[in-house]
Structures are given as C-alpha cells and as structure tokens.
PDB file of C-alpha atoms in Angstrom:
ATOM      1  CA  MET Y   7     -80.227  90.313-132.797  1.00 54.00           C
ATOM      2  CA  ALA Y   8     -77.534  89.460-130.390  1.00 65.00           C
ATOM      3  CA  GLY Y   9     -74.970  92.546-130.078  1.00 88.00           C
ATOM      4  CA  ILE Y  10     -71.353  92.624-129.506  1.00 95.00           C
ATOM      5  CA  ASN Y  11     -69.930  94.350-126.462  1.00 97.00           C
ATOM      6  CA  LYS Y  12     -65.545  95.002-125.985  1.00 96.00           C
ATOM      7  CA  ASP Y  13     -66.386  92.867-122.582  1.00 97.00           C
ATOM      8  CA  MET Y  14     -67.221  89.766-124.793  1.00 96.00           C
ATOM      9  CA  LYS Y  15     -64.162  87.129-125.354  1.00 94.00           C
ATOM     10  CA  ILE Y  16     -63.156  86.407-128.963  1.00 93.00           C
ATOM     11  CA  ALA Y  17     -64.553  83.059-128.874  1.00 91.00           C
ATOM     12  CA  GLU Y  18     -67.602  84.191-127.321  1.00 93.00           C
ATOM     13  CA  ILE Y  19     -68.086  86.896-130.586  1.00 94.00           C
ATOM     14  CA  LEU Y  20     -67.232  83.998-133.295  1.00 92.00           C
ATOM     15  CA  ASN Y  21     -69.689  81.854-131.777  1.00 91.00           C
ATOM     16  CA  VAL Y  22     -72.441  84.442-132.207  1.00 91.00           C
ATOM     17  CA  ASP Y  23     -71.347  84.723-136.161  1.00 93.00           C
ATOM     18  CA  ALA Y  24     -68.539  83.021-137.364  1.00 93.00           C
ATOM     19  CA  THR Y  25     -68.861  85.745-140.464  1.00 95.00           C
ATOM     20  CA  ILE Y  26     -67.772  88.457-137.843  1.00 95.00           C
ATOM     21  CA  ALA Y  27     -63.951  86.800-138.377  1.00 94.00           C
ATOM     22  CA  PRO Y  28     -63.133  88.568-141.533  1.00 96.00           C
ATOM     23  CA  ILE Y  29     -63.813  91.911-139.547  1.00 95.00           C
ATOM     24  CA  LEU Y  30     -61.091  91.067-137.203  1.00 94.00           C
ATOM     25  CA  MET Y  31     -59.293  89.935-139.578  1.00 93.00           C
ATOM     26  CA  ALA Y  32     -59.516  92.880-141.886  1.00 94.00           C
ATOM     27  CA  ALA Y  33     -58.271  95.355-138.532  1.00 93.00           C
ATOM     28  CA  GLY Y  34     -55.402  93.413-138.172  1.00 90.00           C
ATOM     29  CA  MET Y  35     -56.379  90.730-135.504  1.00 90.00           C
ATOM     30  CA  HIS Y  36     -54.898  87.391-138.148  1.00 84.00           C
ATOM     31  CA  CYS Y  37     -54.445  85.709-134.802  1.00 79.00           C
ATOM     32  CA  ILE Y  38     -58.090  84.881-133.968  1.00 80.00           C
ATOM     33  CA  GLY Y  39     -57.822  81.384-134.011  1.00 78.00           C
ATOM     34  CA  CYS Y  40     -54.961  80.812-131.629  1.00 81.00           C
ATOM     35  CA  PRO Y  41     -56.087  79.585-128.530  1.00 81.00           C
ATOM     36  CA  SER Y  42     -54.707  82.091-126.325  1.00 79.00           C
ATOM     37  CA  ALA Y  43     -56.480  84.825-128.798  1.00 77.00           C
ATOM     38  CA  GLN Y  44     -59.780  82.973-128.116  1.00 79.00           C
ATOM     39  CA  GLY Y  45     -59.680  83.667-124.167  1.00 87.00           C
ATOM     40  CA  GLU Y  46     -59.192  87.161-124.802  1.00 92.00           C
ATOM     41  CA  THR Y  47     -61.993  90.201-124.586  1.00 95.00           C
ATOM     42  CA  LEU Y  48     -62.174  92.319-127.462  1.00 95.00           C
ATOM     43  CA  GLU Y  49     -60.942  95.118-125.714  1.00 96.00           C
ATOM     44  CA  GLU Y  50     -57.900  93.144-124.668  1.00 94.00           C
ATOM     45  CA  ALA Y  51     -57.040  92.108-128.047  1.00 92.00           C
ATOM     46  CA  ALA Y  52     -57.912  95.801-129.314  1.00 94.00           C
ATOM     47  CA  MET Y  53     -54.920  97.024-126.681  1.00 94.00           C
ATOM     48  CA  VAL Y  54     -52.486  94.465-128.027  1.00 90.00           C
ATOM     49  CA  HIS Y  55     -52.761  95.373-131.756  1.00 91.00           C
ATOM     50  CA  GLY Y  56     -53.446  99.255-130.893  1.00 94.00           C
ATOM     51  CA  LEU Y  57     -57.016  99.484-132.157  1.00 95.00           C
ATOM     52  CA  ASP Y  58     -60.150 101.314-130.733  1.00 97.00           C
ATOM     53  CA  ALA Y  59     -62.193  98.752-129.299  1.00 97.00           C
ATOM     54  CA  ASP Y  60     -65.226 100.704-129.468  1.00 97.00           C
ATOM     55  CA  MET Y  61     -64.578 101.430-133.173  1.00 96.00           C
ATOM     56  CA  LEU Y  62     -64.733  97.676-133.599  1.00 96.00           C
ATOM     57  CA  VAL Y  63     -67.822  97.258-131.589  1.00 97.00           C
ATOM     58  CA  GLY Y  64     -69.373  99.393-133.851  1.00 97.00           C
ATOM     59  CA  ARG Y  65     -68.363  97.981-136.776  1.00 96.00           C
ATOM     60  CA  ILE Y  66     -69.254  94.634-135.721  1.00 97.00           C
ATOM     61  CA  ASN Y  67     -72.606  95.504-134.779  1.00 97.00           C
ATOM     62  CA  ASP Y  68     -73.733  97.424-137.838  1.00 97.00           C
ATOM     63  CA  TYR Y  69     -72.359  94.559-139.895  1.00 96.00           C
ATOM     64  CA  LEU Y  70     -74.866  92.290-137.754  1.00 96.00           C
ATOM     65  CA  GLU Y  71     -77.895  94.734-137.974  1.00 95.00           C
ATOM     66  CA  LYS Y  72     -77.286  94.805-141.680  1.00 95.00           C
ATOM     67  CA  LYS Y  73     -77.126  91.066-142.342  1.00 93.00           C
ATOM     68  CA  ALA Y  74     -80.195  90.689-139.894  1.00 92.00           C
ATOM     69  CA  GLU Y  75     -82.302  93.143-141.998  1.00 92.00           C
ATOM     70  CA  LYS Y  76     -81.499  91.245-145.154  1.00 90.00           C
ATOM     71  CA  THR Y  77     -82.579  87.983-144.009  1.00 86.00           C
ATOM     72  CA  SER Y  78     -85.854  89.744-142.624  1.00 75.00           C
TER      73      SER Y  78
END
C-alpha cells in the first residue's frame, strides 16, 4: 500500500487514489481541482485552510489501509 505524507503534492495524493478527494473536501479543501492547489503540498494546503496536516495524513492513511484490507 502506498502511504501518504504531508510533503506530497495534492496532485500526487490524488494519483495514489482518486477516492481520497472526498476526505480532503470534507476537511474543507474544496479547491483541490484548481491548478494552483494541485501544486501545493498537503502541509501547505492544510496551513492555508487552518487544518492539522498530521491529522489529515492519519485520516487518509487509515482510509487507504482499510480499503486495502477490504480488497485482500
């Protein structure tokens, strides 16, 4: 399973698994499809939105882990 970290760009994260988008949007990152947002790291985007990047990383990685468990 590919893990996510806060230094990854939003575009990279969505390339790992596009179904991560709803997690980001639920956290308040509604502009994830914008070209400039695609080039931001998760940490930069979290800072702009007043979010805890480590919390988002944990939430995303938990989601990916559970998804991987379902398919194995």
